[in-house]
Coordinates of C-alpha atoms in Angstrom, one line a residue:
Chain R
M31 CA 0.0 0.0 0.0
E32 CA 1.5 3.3 -1.2
P33 CA 0.7 6.0 1.4
Q34 CA 0.2 8.6 -1.4
N35 CA -2.3 6.2 -3.1
T36 CA -4.2 5.1 -0.1
I37 CA -7.4 7.2 0.6
I38 CA -8.2 7.6 4.3
C39 CA -11.0 10.1 4.1
R40 CA -13.1 9.8 1.0
C41 CA -15.3 12.9 1.6
E42 CA -12.3 15.2 1.8
D43 CA -10.0 13.1 -0.5
L44 CA -7.2 12.7 2.0
T45 CA -4.4 10.2 1.5
L46 CA -2.6 8.3 4.2
A47 CA 0.6 10.3 3.2
E48 CA -1.3 13.6 3.8
V49 CA -2.6 12.4 7.2
E50 CA 0.8 11.2 8.3
E51 CA 2.3 14.5 7.4
V52 CA -0.2 16.4 9.6
I53 CA 0.6 14.0 12.5
A54 CA 4.3 14.6 11.9
E55 CA 3.7 18.3 12.3
G56 CA 2.6 17.6 15.9
Y57 CA -1.2 17.2 15.6
T58 CA -1.6 14.1 17.5
T59 CA -5.3 14.1 18.6
I60 CA -8.2 13.4 16.2
E61 CA -9.8 16.7 17.3
E62 CA -6.8 18.6 16.1
I63 CA -6.2 16.5 12.9
K64 CA -9.8 17.0 11.7
R65 CA -9.6 20.8 12.2
I66 CA -6.4 21.1 10.2
C67 CA -7.1 18.8 7.2
R68 CA -10.9 18.3 7.6
L69 CA -10.7 14.6 8.1
G70 CA -14.1 13.2 9.1
M71 CA -15.9 16.5 8.4
G72 CA -17.7 15.5 5.2
P73 CA -21.2 14.2 4.6
C74 CA -20.4 10.6 5.7
R75 CA -19.5 12.0 9.1
G76 CA -16.3 10.0 9.4
S77 CA -17.9 6.5 9.0
T78 CA -14.7 5.2 7.3
C79 CA -11.9 7.5 8.3
L80 CA -12.6 7.5 12.0
Q81 CA -12.2 3.7 11.9
L82 CA -8.7 4.2 10.2
I83 CA -7.3 7.2 12.0
D84 CA -7.3 5.6 15.4
R85 CA -5.4 2.6 14.0
I86 CA -2.8 5.0 12.4
L87 CA -2.4 6.9 15.7
A88 CA -2.3 3.7 17.8
R89 CA 0.4 2.3 15.5
Q90 CA 2.5 5.4 15.8
R91 CA 2.1 5.6 19.6
N92 CA 2.6 1.9 19.9
C93 CA -0.6 1.6 22.0
G94 CA -4.0 0.0 21.7
R95 CA -6.8 1.5 19.6
E96 CA -8.9 2.0 22.8
E97 CA -6.4 4.5 24.0
I98 CA -7.1 6.9 21.1
K99 CA -9.7 9.4 22.1
M100 CA -12.6 9.7 19.5
P101 CA -13.7 13.2 18.6
T102 CA -17.0 14.6 19.9
N103 CA -19.9 12.9 18.0
R104 CA -22.1 15.8 16.9
P105 CA -25.8 15.5 15.9
P106 CA -27.6 14.7 13.6
L107 CA -26.5 11.1 13.2
E108 CA -26.9 11.3 9.5
G109 CA -27.5 14.1 7.0
I110 CA -31.1 15.4 7.0
K111 CA -32.5 17.7 4.4
M112 CA -33.4 21.1 5.7
K113 CA -36.9 21.0 4.3
E114 CA -37.6 17.9 6.4
L115 CA -36.5 19.7 9.5
A116 CA -38.2 22.9 8.6
G117 CA -41.7 21.4 8.3
D118 CA -44.3 23.6 6.5
A119 CA -41.9 26.5 6.1
G120 CA -39.6 24.4 3.9
E121 CA -42.5 23.5 1.5
K122 CA -43.5 27.0 0.6
Chain Z
M838 CA 5.0 18.6 30.0
P839 CA 6.4 20.5 33.0
V840 CA 6.2 24.3 32.4
K841 CA 8.9 26.9 32.7
N842 CA 9.2 28.2 36.2
K843 CA 9.4 31.9 35.2
A844 CA 8.0 34.1 32.5
N845 CA 7.7 37.8 31.5
V846 CA 4.1 37.4 30.6
V847 CA 1.7 34.5 31.0
I848 CA -1.3 34.4 28.6
I849 CA -4.2 32.3 29.7
G850 CA -6.2 31.0 26.7
G851 CA -5.0 29.4 23.4
G852 CA -7.7 30.8 21.2
V853 CA -7.1 33.2 18.4
V854 CA -7.0 36.2 20.8
G855 CA -4.4 34.8 23.1
L856 CA -2.3 33.6 20.2
A857 CA -2.5 37.0 18.5
V858 CA -1.4 38.7 21.7
A859 CA 1.5 36.2 22.1
Y860 CA 2.7 36.7 18.5
N861 CA 2.6 40.5 18.8
L862 CA 4.4 40.5 22.2
A863 CA 7.2 38.4 20.7
L864 CA 7.2 40.7 17.6
L865 CA 7.8 43.7 19.9
G866 CA 10.8 41.9 21.4
I867 CA 9.3 40.7 24.7
K868 CA 11.1 37.6 25.7
D869 CA 9.8 34.7 27.9
V870 CA 6.2 34.8 26.8
V871 CA 4.2 31.7 27.9
L872 CA 0.8 30.7 26.7
L873 CA -1.4 28.2 28.5
E874 CA -4.2 26.3 26.9
R875 CA -6.1 23.6 28.9
A876 CA -7.1 21.6 25.8
Y877 CA -5.8 22.0 22.2
L878 CA -5.4 25.4 20.4
G879 CA -8.6 26.9 19.3
S880 CA -10.7 24.4 21.2
G881 CA -13.0 27.0 22.7
A882 CA -15.0 29.7 20.9
T883 CA -12.5 30.2 18.1
S884 CA -13.1 26.8 16.4
R885 CA -16.8 27.0 17.0
C886 CA -17.4 30.4 15.4
G887 CA -19.2 31.2 12.2
A888 CA -15.9 32.0 10.3
G889 CA -17.2 35.4 9.1
I890 CA -15.2 38.6 9.1
R891 CA -17.3 41.8 9.1
Q892 CA -16.5 45.5 9.2
Q893 CA -20.1 46.8 9.2
W894 CA -20.5 47.8 12.8
G895 CA -22.4 50.6 14.6
T896 CA -19.8 51.8 17.1
E897 CA -16.6 53.7 16.4
M898 CA -14.5 51.2 18.3
N899 CA -15.9 48.1 16.6
C900 CA -15.5 49.7 13.2
A901 CA -11.9 50.8 13.9
L902 CA -10.9 47.3 15.2
A903 CA -12.7 45.5 12.4
R904 CA -11.3 47.7 9.6
K905 CA -7.7 47.4 10.8
S906 CA -8.1 43.7 11.4
M907 CA -9.2 43.3 7.8
D908 CA -5.9 44.8 6.6
I909 CA -4.1 42.2 8.6
F910 CA -6.3 39.3 7.3
E911 CA -5.6 40.5 3.8
N912 CA -1.8 40.2 4.4
M913 CA -1.8 37.4 6.8
N914 CA -0.5 34.6 4.5
E915 CA 2.7 36.6 3.9
M916 CA 2.9 38.3 7.3
L917 CA 2.8 35.0 9.3
E918 CA 4.5 33.0 6.6
V919 CA 1.8 30.4 6.8
K920 CA 2.1 26.8 5.9
R921 CA -1.6 26.6 4.9
D922 CA -3.5 29.4 3.2
I923 CA -6.0 30.9 5.6
E924 CA -8.8 30.7 3.0
L925 CA -9.7 34.4 2.8
K926 CA -12.8 35.0 0.7
Q927 CA -14.0 38.6 0.3
K928 CA -17.4 38.3 -1.3
G929 CA -19.0 40.7 1.2
Y930 CA -21.7 40.8 3.9
L931 CA -25.2 41.6 2.9
L932 CA -27.2 43.0 5.9
L933 CA -31.0 43.0 5.5
A934 CA -33.4 45.5 7.1
F935 CA -37.0 44.5 7.7
S936 CA -38.4 47.9 8.8
E937 CA -37.8 51.6 8.1
E938 CA -36.4 51.9 11.7
E939 CA -33.9 49.2 11.0
M940 CA -32.9 50.9 7.8
E941 CA -32.4 54.2 9.6
Q942 CA -30.0 52.4 12.0
F943 CA -28.1 51.0 9.0
R944 CA -27.8 54.6 7.6
K945 CA -26.4 55.8 10.9
N946 CA -24.0 52.9 11.0
L947 CA -22.9 53.5 7.4
K948 CA -21.9 57.1 8.4
V949 CA -19.7 55.7 11.2
Q950 CA -18.2 53.1 8.9
S951 CA -17.3 55.7 6.2
K952 CA -15.2 57.6 8.8
Y953 CA -13.0 54.4 9.0
D954 CA -12.8 53.9 5.2
I955 CA -15.0 50.9 5.3
P956 CA -16.4 50.6 1.7
S957 CA -20.0 49.7 2.8
R958 CA -23.1 51.1 1.0
E959 CA -26.9 51.1 1.2
V960 CA -28.7 48.8 -1.2
T961 CA -32.3 48.6 -2.3
P962 CA -34.2 45.3 -2.1
R963 CA -33.7 44.8 -5.9
K964 CA -30.0 45.5 -5.6
A965 CA -29.8 43.0 -2.8
R966 CA -31.3 40.4 -5.1
D967 CA -28.7 41.2 -7.8
I968 CA -26.1 40.4 -5.2
V969 CA -27.8 37.2 -3.9
P970 CA -30.2 36.0 -6.6
H971 CA -31.9 33.3 -4.5
L972 CA -32.9 35.8 -1.8
N973 CA -36.7 35.9 -0.9
L974 CA -37.4 39.7 -0.8
E975 CA -40.7 39.3 1.2
G976 CA -40.6 41.9 4.0
I977 CA -37.2 43.3 3.2
V978 CA -37.2 47.1 3.0
G979 CA -33.5 47.5 2.1
G980 CA -30.0 46.6 3.2
A981 CA -26.3 47.4 3.4
F982 CA -23.4 45.7 1.6
C983 CA -19.7 45.8 2.2
P984 CA -17.8 44.0 -0.6
T985 CA -14.6 43.5 1.3
D986 CA -16.2 41.6 4.3
G987 CA -16.1 37.9 4.1
H988 CA -14.6 34.6 5.5
V989 CA -11.4 33.2 6.8
N990 CA -10.8 29.7 8.2
P991 CA -10.6 29.9 12.1
F992 CA -8.6 26.7 12.5
L993 CA -5.9 27.8 10.0
V994 CA -5.7 31.4 11.4
T995 CA -5.2 29.8 14.8
E996 CA -2.4 27.6 13.4
A997 CA -0.9 30.5 11.6
Y998 CA -0.6 32.7 14.8
A999 CA 0.6 29.7 16.8
N1000 CA 3.4 28.7 14.4
A1001 CA 4.5 32.3 14.0
A1002 CA 4.6 32.9 17.8
R1003 CA 6.6 29.7 18.3
R1004 CA 9.1 30.7 15.7
L1005 CA 9.6 34.0 17.7
G1006 CA 10.3 32.0 20.8
V1007 CA 6.9 31.9 22.6
D1008 CA 6.4 28.8 24.7
I1009 CA 2.9 27.4 24.1
Y1010 CA 1.7 24.7 26.5
T1011 CA -1.4 22.8 25.4
Y1012 CA -3.3 20.5 27.8
T1013 CA -2.0 22.7 30.6
E1014 CA -4.6 24.4 32.8
A1015 CA -4.2 27.6 34.8
L1016 CA -5.5 26.7 38.3
D1017 CA -5.0 29.9 40.1
I1018 CA -3.2 33.2 40.0
E1019 CA -1.0 34.0 43.0
I1020 CA -1.1 37.5 44.5
S1021 CA 0.9 39.3 47.1
G1022 CA -0.8 42.6 48.2
S1023 CA -2.4 43.7 45.0
K1024 CA 0.5 42.4 42.8
I1025 CA 0.5 39.3 40.7
T1026 CA 3.4 37.0 41.6
G1027 CA 2.7 33.8 39.6
V1028 CA 0.3 31.4 37.8
R1029 CA -0.3 28.0 39.3
T1030 CA -0.9 25.4 36.7
D1031 CA -1.5 21.6 36.8
Q1032 CA 2.0 21.2 35.5
G1033 CA 3.7 23.5 38.1
L1034 CA 4.1 27.2 39.2
I1035 CA 5.2 29.9 36.8
K1036 CA 6.5 33.1 38.4
T1037 CA 5.4 36.2 36.7
D1038 CA 4.0 39.6 37.4
R1039 CA 2.0 40.0 34.2
V1040 CA -1.0 37.8 33.2
V1041 CA -3.2 38.1 30.1
N1042 CA -6.8 36.9 30.5
A1043 CA -7.7 35.6 27.0
A1044 CA -10.0 32.8 28.2
G1045 CA -13.0 33.6 26.0
G1046 CA -16.2 32.1 27.4
Y1047 CA -14.4 31.3 30.7
S1048 CA -12.8 34.8 31.2
Q1049 CA -14.9 35.5 34.3
Q1050 CA -13.4 32.4 36.0
I1051 CA -9.9 33.8 35.4
G1052 CA -11.1 37.2 36.8
E1053 CA -12.2 35.4 40.0
M1054 CA -8.6 34.2 40.5
V1055 CA -7.5 37.7 41.1
G1056 CA -10.6 38.7 43.0
L1057 CA -12.4 40.6 40.2
D1058 CA -16.1 40.3 39.4
L1059 CA -15.8 41.0 35.6
P1060 CA -18.8 42.5 33.8
V1061 CA -19.1 39.7 31.3
K1062 CA -21.4 36.7 31.0
S1063 CA -21.3 33.6 28.8
E1064 CA -24.1 32.3 26.7
R1065 CA -24.5 29.3 24.3
H1066 CA -24.9 30.1 20.6
E1067 CA -25.6 27.2 18.2
I1068 CA -24.6 26.7 14.6
L1069 CA -25.0 24.1 11.8
V1070 CA -23.2 23.2 8.6
T1071 CA -24.6 21.6 5.5
E1072 CA -23.1 19.3 2.8
K1073 CA -20.9 20.9 0.2
I1074 CA -22.3 22.2 -3.1
E1075 CA -20.9 24.2 -6.0
P1076 CA -20.5 28.0 -5.4
L1077 CA -24.0 29.5 -5.1
Q1078 CA -23.8 32.4 -2.6
G1079 CA -21.0 35.0 -2.6
P1080 CA -21.7 37.0 0.5
M1081 CA -22.7 36.3 4.1
V1082 CA -26.4 37.1 4.4
M1083 CA -27.3 38.5 7.7
S1084 CA -30.2 40.2 9.5
F1085 CA -30.4 41.4 13.1
S1086 CA -34.2 41.6 13.3
Y1087 CA -35.0 38.4 11.3
N1088 CA -32.0 37.0 13.4
I1089 CA -29.9 34.9 11.1
Y1090 CA -26.4 34.7 9.5
C1091 CA -25.7 32.3 6.7
Q1092 CA -22.7 32.0 4.5
Q1093 CA -21.2 29.5 2.0
T1094 CA -17.6 28.9 2.8
P1095 CA -15.0 28.5 0.1
E1096 CA -15.0 24.7 0.4
G1097 CA -18.7 24.6 -0.4
P1098 CA -20.8 24.0 2.7
F1099 CA -23.2 26.5 4.2
L1100 CA -22.7 27.6 7.8
M1101 CA -25.6 29.3 9.6
G1102 CA -26.7 30.4 13.0
Y1103 CA -29.0 32.7 14.9
G1104 CA -29.1 34.1 18.5
D1105 CA -31.8 32.7 20.7
P1106 CA -33.3 35.6 22.7
D1107 CA -34.3 33.2 25.5
E1108 CA -30.9 31.6 25.9
P1109 CA -29.9 31.8 29.6
E1110 CA -26.4 32.6 30.9
S1111 CA -24.5 29.3 31.1
Y1112 CA -21.5 27.2 30.0
N1113 CA -23.8 24.8 28.1
L1114 CA -22.2 23.5 24.9
N1115 CA -24.9 21.0 24.0
S1116 CA -26.8 21.0 20.7
S1117 CA -30.5 21.3 20.7
W1118 CA -33.3 20.0 18.5
H1119 CA -35.1 23.3 18.8
F1120 CA -32.2 25.0 17.1
L1121 CA -32.3 22.6 14.1
E1122 CA -36.0 23.3 13.6
E1123 CA -35.9 27.0 14.0
M1124 CA -32.7 27.5 12.0
T1125 CA -33.9 25.5 9.0
R1126 CA -37.2 27.3 9.0
K1127 CA -35.5 30.6 9.0
A1128 CA -33.1 29.6 6.2
A1129 CA -35.7 27.9 4.1
R1130 CA -37.9 31.1 4.2
L1131 CA -35.2 33.6 3.5
L1132 CA -33.0 31.6 1.1
P1133 CA -35.4 29.0 -0.4
P1134 CA -33.0 26.8 -2.5
L1135 CA -31.1 25.9 0.7
K1136 CA -34.0 23.7 1.9
H1137 CA -32.7 21.0 -0.5
L1138 CA -29.3 20.8 1.4
R1139 CA -28.6 18.2 4.0
V1140 CA -27.6 19.3 7.5
I1141 CA -24.5 17.3 8.4
R1142 CA -23.4 18.6 11.7
Q1143 CA -24.4 21.0 14.5
W1144 CA -22.5 22.3 17.5
A1145 CA -22.4 25.2 19.9
G1146 CA -19.9 27.7 21.4
L1147 CA -19.9 30.4 24.0
Y1148 CA -20.4 34.1 23.4
N1149 CA -18.7 36.1 26.2
I1150 CA -20.9 39.1 26.4
T1151 CA -20.5 42.6 27.9
P1152 CA -23.3 45.0 28.6
D1153 CA -22.5 47.1 25.5
R1154 CA -21.5 44.3 23.1
Q1155 CA -18.0 45.8 22.8
P1156 CA -14.9 44.0 24.2
I1157 CA -12.8 44.9 27.2
I1158 CA -9.2 45.4 26.1
A1159 CA -7.4 46.9 29.1
E1160 CA -5.2 46.5 32.2
S1161 CA -7.1 46.2 35.4
E1162 CA -6.9 49.3 37.7
E1163 CA -7.5 47.2 40.8
V1164 CA -4.8 44.5 39.9
P1165 CA -1.9 46.0 38.1
G1166 CA -0.3 43.5 35.7
F1167 CA -3.7 41.8 35.0
F1168 CA -4.5 42.5 31.3
M1169 CA -7.8 41.5 29.7
A1170 CA -8.9 40.8 26.1
I1171 CA -12.4 39.5 26.9
G1172 CA -16.1 40.1 26.3
F1173 CA -16.0 40.0 22.5
S1174 CA -19.7 39.4 22.4
G1175 CA -19.6 37.0 19.4
H1176 CA -17.2 38.9 17.3
G1177 CA -13.8 38.1 18.8
F1178 CA -12.5 36.1 15.9
M1179 CA -12.9 38.9 13.3
I1180 CA -11.2 41.6 15.5
A1181 CA -8.5 39.4 17.0
P1182 CA -5.7 40.6 14.7
M1183 CA -6.0 44.2 15.9
T1184 CA -6.7 43.2 19.5
G1185 CA -3.4 41.3 19.5
V1186 CA -1.5 44.4 18.3
L1187 CA -3.1 46.8 20.7
L1188 CA -2.9 44.6 23.9
A1189 CA 0.8 43.7 23.1
E1190 CA 1.6 47.4 22.7
M1191 CA -0.1 48.2 26.0
I1192 CA 1.9 45.5 27.8
A1193 CA 5.1 46.5 26.2
G1194 CA 4.5 50.2 27.2
E1195 CA 4.5 51.4 23.5
D1196 CA 2.3 54.0 22.0
P1197 CA -0.9 52.4 20.6
S1198 CA -1.2 52.2 16.8
L1199 CA -4.8 53.2 17.3
E1200 CA -6.4 55.5 19.9
F1201 CA -8.8 53.3 21.8
K1202 CA -10.6 53.1 25.2
L1203 CA -12.2 49.8 26.0
E1204 CA -11.7 49.6 29.8
P1205 CA -14.2 48.0 32.1
G1206 CA -14.8 51.2 34.1
R1207 CA -17.2 52.4 31.4
F1208 CA -19.8 50.0 32.8
E1209 CA -19.7 51.5 36.3
R1210 CA -19.9 55.0 34.9
G1211 CA -22.8 54.0 32.6
D1212 CA -21.5 55.9 29.6
L1213 CA -22.2 53.1 27.2
I1214 CA -22.5 53.3 23.5
L1215 CA -24.4 50.1 22.7
E1216 CA -23.3 48.1 19.6
P1217 CA -26.6 47.7 17.7
S1218 CA -25.4 45.1 15.2
V1219 CA -25.1 41.7 16.9
V1220 CA -26.7 38.4 16.1

């Protein structure tokens, strides 16, 4: 697996090489990494990349995955169209 | 990581304001500047804000700070030698009036703005729709537009200031909490952290939504309160909306960021004073109703995330940028009332000059004594 050809976050089109570079700069928590390179901030809400980034960090730190803190899980659980939330106002 | 045991200045708070102060202090040649952040940089209000930068204010001070800060944002990539572009987008802010009284207030504000070379102007409803074609004009009597207002990325501005400050020798300690400020007589002698004591006689309170807690450490009851403000973001789409669309009476702000998502929020008039950062279902419903009515095509977008941050609010919606009279050496850059990010660059310059004892590059008076005297000039333009 070539790091520059391995996609970690599909929504934001981020490769393993790019993510590793951000970690090498000193961003070592998922909260920081997502703010710098937008990992996990796309419409799938991190359903793939969050399952990979903790492994990457655990491998680097030589620890278990359970020791890597997950970022705050923000609502809604999946994308909802505004008109569905807005009710009548969204239909006019 | 254990902290240094001595510093010239200790800054409490690693948001954009604290980092801008740190950078400017180092730029003025002040050595041994230490910044404390209890989580990661920008983890408080900075990263939670709406990412808008606006110069259309109603008070002289807010106009002056915002105008000068815009100059700095426009040159920030070069000035701070950034690793990542700060994503400045200057497509304007379109402010909408829903009554003649509101329009009259805009006209007053425009006069103040023109004194500070802010290129804002009045627009008719039709002109407003030329600027934002998908705008629903129902109820709109006019507006104001400033083409150089816009957007920058708060995460990357934070990083830019942090990296530039570090290069100039500032020691930034993340995951390090200020627990107390030690005082002897009325003089500051040190800051006690969870990683050890730092001796210093000067402290900067840049703690954003928690600034009143830092005030308590030196025995001050600061005239600020914190309040939750919620926000949401949608999926990305192709460029549709140039400017931020904003209204104080209709109570909304909504912009499309350069990457493509829409960011929007409003201020809940019933929001109590608190440190609550939870998201609410009420906000989702009310926000999407407001947006769907004013900007109808947005109703087809999916909301992908919502969150909240704290406004640190003063009675006149203008910040406190001053040294305490009661506790010399206790400097404050607090109470930004929801617009700290956009005026942080100039705040950093002015507070650093004050600490270094230099002449200010802008005449200003934002001391807390104004609240006791009651000579307030209320900022009328806050969502």
